[in-house]
PDB file of C-alpha atoms and ligand atoms in Angstrom:
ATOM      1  CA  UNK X   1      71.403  66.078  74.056  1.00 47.00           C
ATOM      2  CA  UNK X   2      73.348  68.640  75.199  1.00 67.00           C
ATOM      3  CA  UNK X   3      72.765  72.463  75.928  1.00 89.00           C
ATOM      4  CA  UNK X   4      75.854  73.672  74.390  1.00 94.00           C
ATOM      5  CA  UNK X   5      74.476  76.973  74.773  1.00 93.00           C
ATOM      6  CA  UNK X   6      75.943  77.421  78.232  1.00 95.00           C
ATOM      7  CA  UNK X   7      79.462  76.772  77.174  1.00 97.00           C
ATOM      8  CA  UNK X   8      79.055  79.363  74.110  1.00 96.00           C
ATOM      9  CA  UNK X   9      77.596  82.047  76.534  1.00 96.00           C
ATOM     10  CA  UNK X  10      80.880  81.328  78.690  1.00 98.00           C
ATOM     11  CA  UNK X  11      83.106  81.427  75.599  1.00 98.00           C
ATOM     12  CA  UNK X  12      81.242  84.926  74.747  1.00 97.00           C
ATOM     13  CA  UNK X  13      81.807  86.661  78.408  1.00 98.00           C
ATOM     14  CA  UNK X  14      85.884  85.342  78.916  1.00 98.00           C
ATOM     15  CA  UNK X  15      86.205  87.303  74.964  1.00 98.00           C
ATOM     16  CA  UNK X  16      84.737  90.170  76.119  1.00 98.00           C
ATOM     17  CA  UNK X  17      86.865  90.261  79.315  1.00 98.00           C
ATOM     18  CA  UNK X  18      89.815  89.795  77.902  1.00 98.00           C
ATOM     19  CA  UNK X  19      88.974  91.841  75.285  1.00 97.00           C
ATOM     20  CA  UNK X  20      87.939  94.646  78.292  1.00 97.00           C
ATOM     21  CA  UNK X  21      91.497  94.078  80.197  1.00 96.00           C
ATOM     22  CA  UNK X  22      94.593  92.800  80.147  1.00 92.00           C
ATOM     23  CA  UNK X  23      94.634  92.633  84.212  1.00 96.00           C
ATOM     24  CA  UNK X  24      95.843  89.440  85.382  1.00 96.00           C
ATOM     25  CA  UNK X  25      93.869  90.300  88.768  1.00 97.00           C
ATOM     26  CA  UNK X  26      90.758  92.220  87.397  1.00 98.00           C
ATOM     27  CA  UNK X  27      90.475  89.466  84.942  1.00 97.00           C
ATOM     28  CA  UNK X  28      90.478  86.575  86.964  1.00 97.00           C
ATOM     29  CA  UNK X  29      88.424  88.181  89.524  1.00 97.00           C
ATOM     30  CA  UNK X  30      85.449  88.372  87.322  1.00 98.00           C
ATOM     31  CA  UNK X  31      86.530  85.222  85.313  1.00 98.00           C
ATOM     32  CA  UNK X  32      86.225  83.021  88.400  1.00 98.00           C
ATOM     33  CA  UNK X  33      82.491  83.335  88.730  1.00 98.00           C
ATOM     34  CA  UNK X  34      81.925  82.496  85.448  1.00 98.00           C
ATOM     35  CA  UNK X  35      83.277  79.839  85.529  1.00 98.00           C
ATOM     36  CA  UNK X  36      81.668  78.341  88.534  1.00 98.00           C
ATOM     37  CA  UNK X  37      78.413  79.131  87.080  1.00 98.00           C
ATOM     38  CA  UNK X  38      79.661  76.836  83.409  1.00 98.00           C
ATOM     39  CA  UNK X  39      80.800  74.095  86.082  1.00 98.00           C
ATOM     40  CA  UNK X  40      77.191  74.272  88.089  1.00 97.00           C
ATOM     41  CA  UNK X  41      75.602  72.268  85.697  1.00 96.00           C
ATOM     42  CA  UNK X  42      77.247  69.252  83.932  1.00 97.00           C
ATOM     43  CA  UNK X  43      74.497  69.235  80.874  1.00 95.00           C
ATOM     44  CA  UNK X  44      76.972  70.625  78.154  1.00 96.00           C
ATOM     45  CA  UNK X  45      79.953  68.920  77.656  1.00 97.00           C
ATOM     46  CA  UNK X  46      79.664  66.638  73.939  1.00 96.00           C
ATOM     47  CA  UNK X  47      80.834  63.215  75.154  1.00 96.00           C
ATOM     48  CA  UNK X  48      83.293  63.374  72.798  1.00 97.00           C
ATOM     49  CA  UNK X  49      85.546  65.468  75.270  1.00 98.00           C
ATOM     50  CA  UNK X  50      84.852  62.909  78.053  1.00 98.00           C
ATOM     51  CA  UNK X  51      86.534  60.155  77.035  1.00 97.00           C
ATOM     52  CA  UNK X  52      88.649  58.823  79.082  1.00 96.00           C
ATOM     53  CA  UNK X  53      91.898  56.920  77.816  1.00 95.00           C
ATOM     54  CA  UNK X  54      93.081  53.756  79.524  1.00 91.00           C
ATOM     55  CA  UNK X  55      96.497  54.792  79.975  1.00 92.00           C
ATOM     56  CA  UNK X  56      97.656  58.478  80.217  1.00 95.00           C
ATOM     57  CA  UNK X  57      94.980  61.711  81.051  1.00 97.00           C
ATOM     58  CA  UNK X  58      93.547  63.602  77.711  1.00 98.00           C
ATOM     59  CA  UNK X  59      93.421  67.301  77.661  1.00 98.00           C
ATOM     60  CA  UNK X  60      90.369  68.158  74.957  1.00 98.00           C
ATOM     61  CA  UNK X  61      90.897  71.736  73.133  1.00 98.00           C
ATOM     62  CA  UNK X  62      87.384  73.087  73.449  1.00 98.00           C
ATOM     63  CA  UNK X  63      88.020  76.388  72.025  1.00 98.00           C
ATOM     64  CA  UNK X  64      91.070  78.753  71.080  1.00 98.00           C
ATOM     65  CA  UNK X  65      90.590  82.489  70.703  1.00 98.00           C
ATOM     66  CA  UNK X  66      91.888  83.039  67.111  1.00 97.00           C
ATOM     67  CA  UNK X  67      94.408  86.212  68.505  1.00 97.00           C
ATOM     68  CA  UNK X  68      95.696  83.675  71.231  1.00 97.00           C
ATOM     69  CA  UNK X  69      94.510  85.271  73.864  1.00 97.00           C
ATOM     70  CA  UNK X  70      92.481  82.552  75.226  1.00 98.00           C
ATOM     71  CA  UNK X  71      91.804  78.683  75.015  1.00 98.00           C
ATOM     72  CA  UNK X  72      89.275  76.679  77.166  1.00 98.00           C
ATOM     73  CA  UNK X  73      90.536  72.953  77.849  1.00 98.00           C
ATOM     74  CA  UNK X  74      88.882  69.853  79.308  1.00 98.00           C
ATOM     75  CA  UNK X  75      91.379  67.427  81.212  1.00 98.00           C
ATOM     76  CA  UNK X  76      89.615  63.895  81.916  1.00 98.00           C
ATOM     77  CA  UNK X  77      91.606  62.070  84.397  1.00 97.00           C
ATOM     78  CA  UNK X  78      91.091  58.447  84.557  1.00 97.00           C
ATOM     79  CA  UNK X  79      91.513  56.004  88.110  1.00 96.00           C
ATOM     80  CA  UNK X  80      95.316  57.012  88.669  1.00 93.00           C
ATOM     81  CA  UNK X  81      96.523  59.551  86.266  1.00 97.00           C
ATOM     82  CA  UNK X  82      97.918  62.679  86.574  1.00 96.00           C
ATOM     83  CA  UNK X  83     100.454  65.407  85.242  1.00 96.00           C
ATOM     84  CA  UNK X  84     104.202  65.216  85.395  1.00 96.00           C
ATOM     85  CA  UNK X  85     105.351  68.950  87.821  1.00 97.00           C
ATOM     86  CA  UNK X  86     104.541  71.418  85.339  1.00 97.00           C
ATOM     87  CA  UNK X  87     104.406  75.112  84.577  1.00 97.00           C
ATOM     88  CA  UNK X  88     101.833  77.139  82.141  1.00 97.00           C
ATOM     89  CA  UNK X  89     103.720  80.426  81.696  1.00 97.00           C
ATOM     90  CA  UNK X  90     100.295  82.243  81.420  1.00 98.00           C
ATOM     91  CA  UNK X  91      97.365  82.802  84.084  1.00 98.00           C
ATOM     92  CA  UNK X  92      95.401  80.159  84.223  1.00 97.00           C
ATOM     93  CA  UNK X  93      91.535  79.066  85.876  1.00 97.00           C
ATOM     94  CA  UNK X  94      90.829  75.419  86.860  1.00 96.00           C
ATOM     95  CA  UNK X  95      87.354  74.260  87.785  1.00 98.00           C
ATOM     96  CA  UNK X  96      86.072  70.807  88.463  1.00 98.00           C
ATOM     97  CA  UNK X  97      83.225  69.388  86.528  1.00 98.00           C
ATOM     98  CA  UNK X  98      83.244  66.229  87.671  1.00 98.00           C
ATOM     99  CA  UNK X  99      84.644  64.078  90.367  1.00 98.00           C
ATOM    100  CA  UNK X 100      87.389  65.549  92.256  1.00 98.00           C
ATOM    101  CA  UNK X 101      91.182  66.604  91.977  1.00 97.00           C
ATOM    102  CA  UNK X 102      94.124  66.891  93.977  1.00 96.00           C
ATOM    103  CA  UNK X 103      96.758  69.994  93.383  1.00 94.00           C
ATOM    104  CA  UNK X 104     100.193  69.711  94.814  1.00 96.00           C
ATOM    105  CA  UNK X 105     101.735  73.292  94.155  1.00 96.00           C
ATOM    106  CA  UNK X 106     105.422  73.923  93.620  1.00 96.00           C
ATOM    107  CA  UNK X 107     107.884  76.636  95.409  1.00 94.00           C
ATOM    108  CA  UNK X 108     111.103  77.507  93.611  1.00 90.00           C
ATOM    109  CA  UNK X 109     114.178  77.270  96.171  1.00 91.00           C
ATOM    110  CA  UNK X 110     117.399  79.135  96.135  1.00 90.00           C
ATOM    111  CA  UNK X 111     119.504  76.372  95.536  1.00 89.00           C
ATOM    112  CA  UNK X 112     117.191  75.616  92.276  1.00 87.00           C
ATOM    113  CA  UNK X 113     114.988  72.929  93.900  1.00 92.00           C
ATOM    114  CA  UNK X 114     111.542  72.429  93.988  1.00 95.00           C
ATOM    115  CA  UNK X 115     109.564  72.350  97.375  1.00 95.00           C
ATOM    116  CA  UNK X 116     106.203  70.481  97.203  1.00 96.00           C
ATOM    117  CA  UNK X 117     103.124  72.330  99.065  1.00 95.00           C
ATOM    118  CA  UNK X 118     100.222  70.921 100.712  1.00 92.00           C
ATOM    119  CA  UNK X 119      97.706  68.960  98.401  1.00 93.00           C
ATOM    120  CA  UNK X 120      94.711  71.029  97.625  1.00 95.00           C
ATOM    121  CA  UNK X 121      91.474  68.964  96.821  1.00 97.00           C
ATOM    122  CA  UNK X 122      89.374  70.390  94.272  1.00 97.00           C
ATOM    123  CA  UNK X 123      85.532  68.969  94.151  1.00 98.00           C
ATOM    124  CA  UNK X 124      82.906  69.553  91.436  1.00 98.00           C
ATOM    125  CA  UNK X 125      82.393  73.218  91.294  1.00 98.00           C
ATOM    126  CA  UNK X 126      85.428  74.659  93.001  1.00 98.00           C
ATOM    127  CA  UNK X 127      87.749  76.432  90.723  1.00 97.00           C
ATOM    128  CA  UNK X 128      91.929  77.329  91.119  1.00 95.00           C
ATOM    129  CA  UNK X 129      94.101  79.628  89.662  1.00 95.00           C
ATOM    130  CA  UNK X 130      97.868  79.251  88.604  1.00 95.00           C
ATOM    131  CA  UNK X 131      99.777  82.354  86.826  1.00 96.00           C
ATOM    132  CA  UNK X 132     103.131  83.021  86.946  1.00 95.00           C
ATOM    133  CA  UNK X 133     102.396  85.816  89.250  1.00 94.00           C
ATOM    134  CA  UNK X 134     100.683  84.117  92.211  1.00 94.00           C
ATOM    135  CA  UNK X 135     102.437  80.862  91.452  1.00 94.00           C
ATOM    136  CA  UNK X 136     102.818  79.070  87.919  1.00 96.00           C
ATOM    137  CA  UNK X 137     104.009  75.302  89.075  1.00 96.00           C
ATOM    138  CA  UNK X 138     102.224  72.604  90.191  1.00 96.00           C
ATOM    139  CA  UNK X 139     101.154  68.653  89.502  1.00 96.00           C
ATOM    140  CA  UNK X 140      97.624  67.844  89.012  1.00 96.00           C
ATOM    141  CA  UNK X 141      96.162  64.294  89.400  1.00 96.00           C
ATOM    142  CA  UNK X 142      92.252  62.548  89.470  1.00 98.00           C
ATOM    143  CA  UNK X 143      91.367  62.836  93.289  1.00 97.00           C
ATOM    144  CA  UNK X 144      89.369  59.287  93.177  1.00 97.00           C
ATOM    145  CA  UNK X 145      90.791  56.048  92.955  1.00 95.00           C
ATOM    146  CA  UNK X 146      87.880  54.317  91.456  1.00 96.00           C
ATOM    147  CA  UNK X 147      86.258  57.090  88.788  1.00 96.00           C
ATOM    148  CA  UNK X 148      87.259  58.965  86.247  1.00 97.00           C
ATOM    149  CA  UNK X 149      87.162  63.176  86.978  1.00 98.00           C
ATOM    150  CA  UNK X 150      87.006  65.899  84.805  1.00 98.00           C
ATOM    151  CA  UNK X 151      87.851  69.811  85.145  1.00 98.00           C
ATOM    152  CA  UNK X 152      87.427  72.501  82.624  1.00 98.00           C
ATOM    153  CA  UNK X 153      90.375  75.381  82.607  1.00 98.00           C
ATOM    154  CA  UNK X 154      90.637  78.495  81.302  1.00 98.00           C
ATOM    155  CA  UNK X 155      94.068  79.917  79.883  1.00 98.00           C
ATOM    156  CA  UNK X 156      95.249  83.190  79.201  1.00 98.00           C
ATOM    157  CA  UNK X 157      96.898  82.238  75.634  1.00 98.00           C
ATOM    158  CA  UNK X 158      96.825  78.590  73.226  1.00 98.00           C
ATOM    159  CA  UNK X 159      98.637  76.421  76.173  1.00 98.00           C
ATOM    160  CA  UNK X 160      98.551  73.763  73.588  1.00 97.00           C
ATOM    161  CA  UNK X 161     100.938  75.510  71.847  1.00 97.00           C
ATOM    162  CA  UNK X 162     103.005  77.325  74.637  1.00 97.00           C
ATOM    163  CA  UNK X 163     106.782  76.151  74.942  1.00 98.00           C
ATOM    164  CA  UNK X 164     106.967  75.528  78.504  1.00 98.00           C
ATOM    165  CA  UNK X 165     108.399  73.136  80.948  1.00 97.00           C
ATOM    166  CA  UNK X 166     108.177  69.816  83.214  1.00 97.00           C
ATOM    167  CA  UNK X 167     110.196  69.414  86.023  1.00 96.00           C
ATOM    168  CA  UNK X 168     111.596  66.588  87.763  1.00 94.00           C
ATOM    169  CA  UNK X 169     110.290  67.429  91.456  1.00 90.00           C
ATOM    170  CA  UNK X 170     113.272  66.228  93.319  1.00 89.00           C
ATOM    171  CA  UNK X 171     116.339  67.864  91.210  1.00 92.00           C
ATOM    172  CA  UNK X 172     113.962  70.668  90.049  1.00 93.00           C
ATOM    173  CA  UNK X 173     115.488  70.596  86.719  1.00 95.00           C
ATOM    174  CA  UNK X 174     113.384  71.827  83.732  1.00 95.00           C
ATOM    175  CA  UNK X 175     112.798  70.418  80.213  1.00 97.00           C
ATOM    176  CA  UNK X 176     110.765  72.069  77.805  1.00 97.00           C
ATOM    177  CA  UNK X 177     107.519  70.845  76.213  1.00 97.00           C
ATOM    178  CA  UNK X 178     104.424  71.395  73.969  1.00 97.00           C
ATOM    179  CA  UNK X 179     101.558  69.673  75.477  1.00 97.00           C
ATOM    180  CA  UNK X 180      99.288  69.981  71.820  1.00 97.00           C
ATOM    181  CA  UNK X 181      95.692  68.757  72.545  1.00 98.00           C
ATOM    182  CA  UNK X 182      94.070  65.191  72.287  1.00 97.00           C
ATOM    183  CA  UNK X 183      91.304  65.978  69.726  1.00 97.00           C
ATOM    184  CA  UNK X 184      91.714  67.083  66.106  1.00 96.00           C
ATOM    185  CA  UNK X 185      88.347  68.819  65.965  1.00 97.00           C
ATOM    186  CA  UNK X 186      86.294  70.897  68.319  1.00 97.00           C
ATOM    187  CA  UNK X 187      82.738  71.622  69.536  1.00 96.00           C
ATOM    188  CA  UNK X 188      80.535  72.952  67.277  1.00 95.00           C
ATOM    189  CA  UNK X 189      79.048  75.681  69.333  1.00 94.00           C
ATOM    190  CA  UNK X 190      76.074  76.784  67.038  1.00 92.00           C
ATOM    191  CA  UNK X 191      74.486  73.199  66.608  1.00 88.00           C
ATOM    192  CA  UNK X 192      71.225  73.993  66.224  1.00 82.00           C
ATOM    193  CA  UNK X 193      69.408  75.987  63.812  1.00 75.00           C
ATOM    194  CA  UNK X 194      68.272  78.938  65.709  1.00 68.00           C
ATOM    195  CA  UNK X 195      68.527  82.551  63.975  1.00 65.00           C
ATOM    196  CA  UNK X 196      70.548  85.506  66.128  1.00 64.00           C
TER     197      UNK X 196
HETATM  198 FE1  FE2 M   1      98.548  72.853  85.050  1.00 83.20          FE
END
């Protein structure tokens, strides 16, 4: 059983800030904690958005605000896997739920190339933002070699449906995508039969 109550309460707060402001800073400032308070306790998730697939990641569309102005994914990362060099084109909140990740971020060069940062390791509980403000490209991958991890992010529009791009990471050249999501059906967040 699980207490989807806590991931409905966190859906509730991010509509109400985004409904309160549409500052990339103010809003990710008080985002953030509330998100490390949904990734403090791993009692929520339906297992459904935790399966793993044996050969590529899965990104599980948990919820989309109907005016777009949100979506909360899950990405389960199996032994091995990770993203191509991407971009999101919209702000954007990682947070680790389970088992760790490593996040390689990407500087745009003069001459059009991409240079690679340091890896960042994300553990269970830490959280990460992207935006095309403070920096909008990066590569994501499981940080274990022998389990499967899982984070939860936060997006500041339907990324599943965003045109945006890969890159190769030594040419830096772009090519558009849609990522779409794995599942065809999401949490139902009012599962039980309890009155308002
Ligand atoms: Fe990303």
């Amino acid at each position: 059983m699980t207490d989807i109550a806590r991931f409905r309460d966190f859906v509730t707060d991010t509509a109400h800030l985004v409904a309160g402001t549409t500052d990339e800073t103010t809003l990710l400032a008080a985002l953030g904690p509330k998100l490390r308070e949904l990734i403090a306790h791993d009692d929520w998730l339906p297992e459904a958005y935790a399966v793993t697939d044996g050969s590529h990641y899965r990104q599980y569309l948990l919820y989309a605000d109907p005016l777009d102005r949100f979506s909360i994914v899950s990405f389960v990362w199996g032994p091995g896997q990770g993203t191509p060099v991407h971009d999101h084109r919209v702000w954007g909140l990682v947070g680790v739920l389970r088992g760790e990740e490593l996040s390689v971020s990407y500087a745009r060069q003069p001459d059009g190339s991409l240079r690679a940062g340091a890896a960042e390791r994300l553990r269970a509980g830490q959280t990460a933002a992207v935006s095309p403000q403070i920096g909008d490209i990066h590569a994501i991958s499981n940080g274990l070699a022998d389990r499967s991890s899982l984070s939860i992010h936060v997006y500041g529009g339907n990324i599943g449906r965003i045109r945006r791009a890969v890159y190769d990471a030594e040419t830096g050249a772009a090519s558009e995508f849609i990522s779409g999501y794995s599942n065809d059906a999401v949490p139902n967040l009012w599962p039980d039969r309890t009155a308002a």
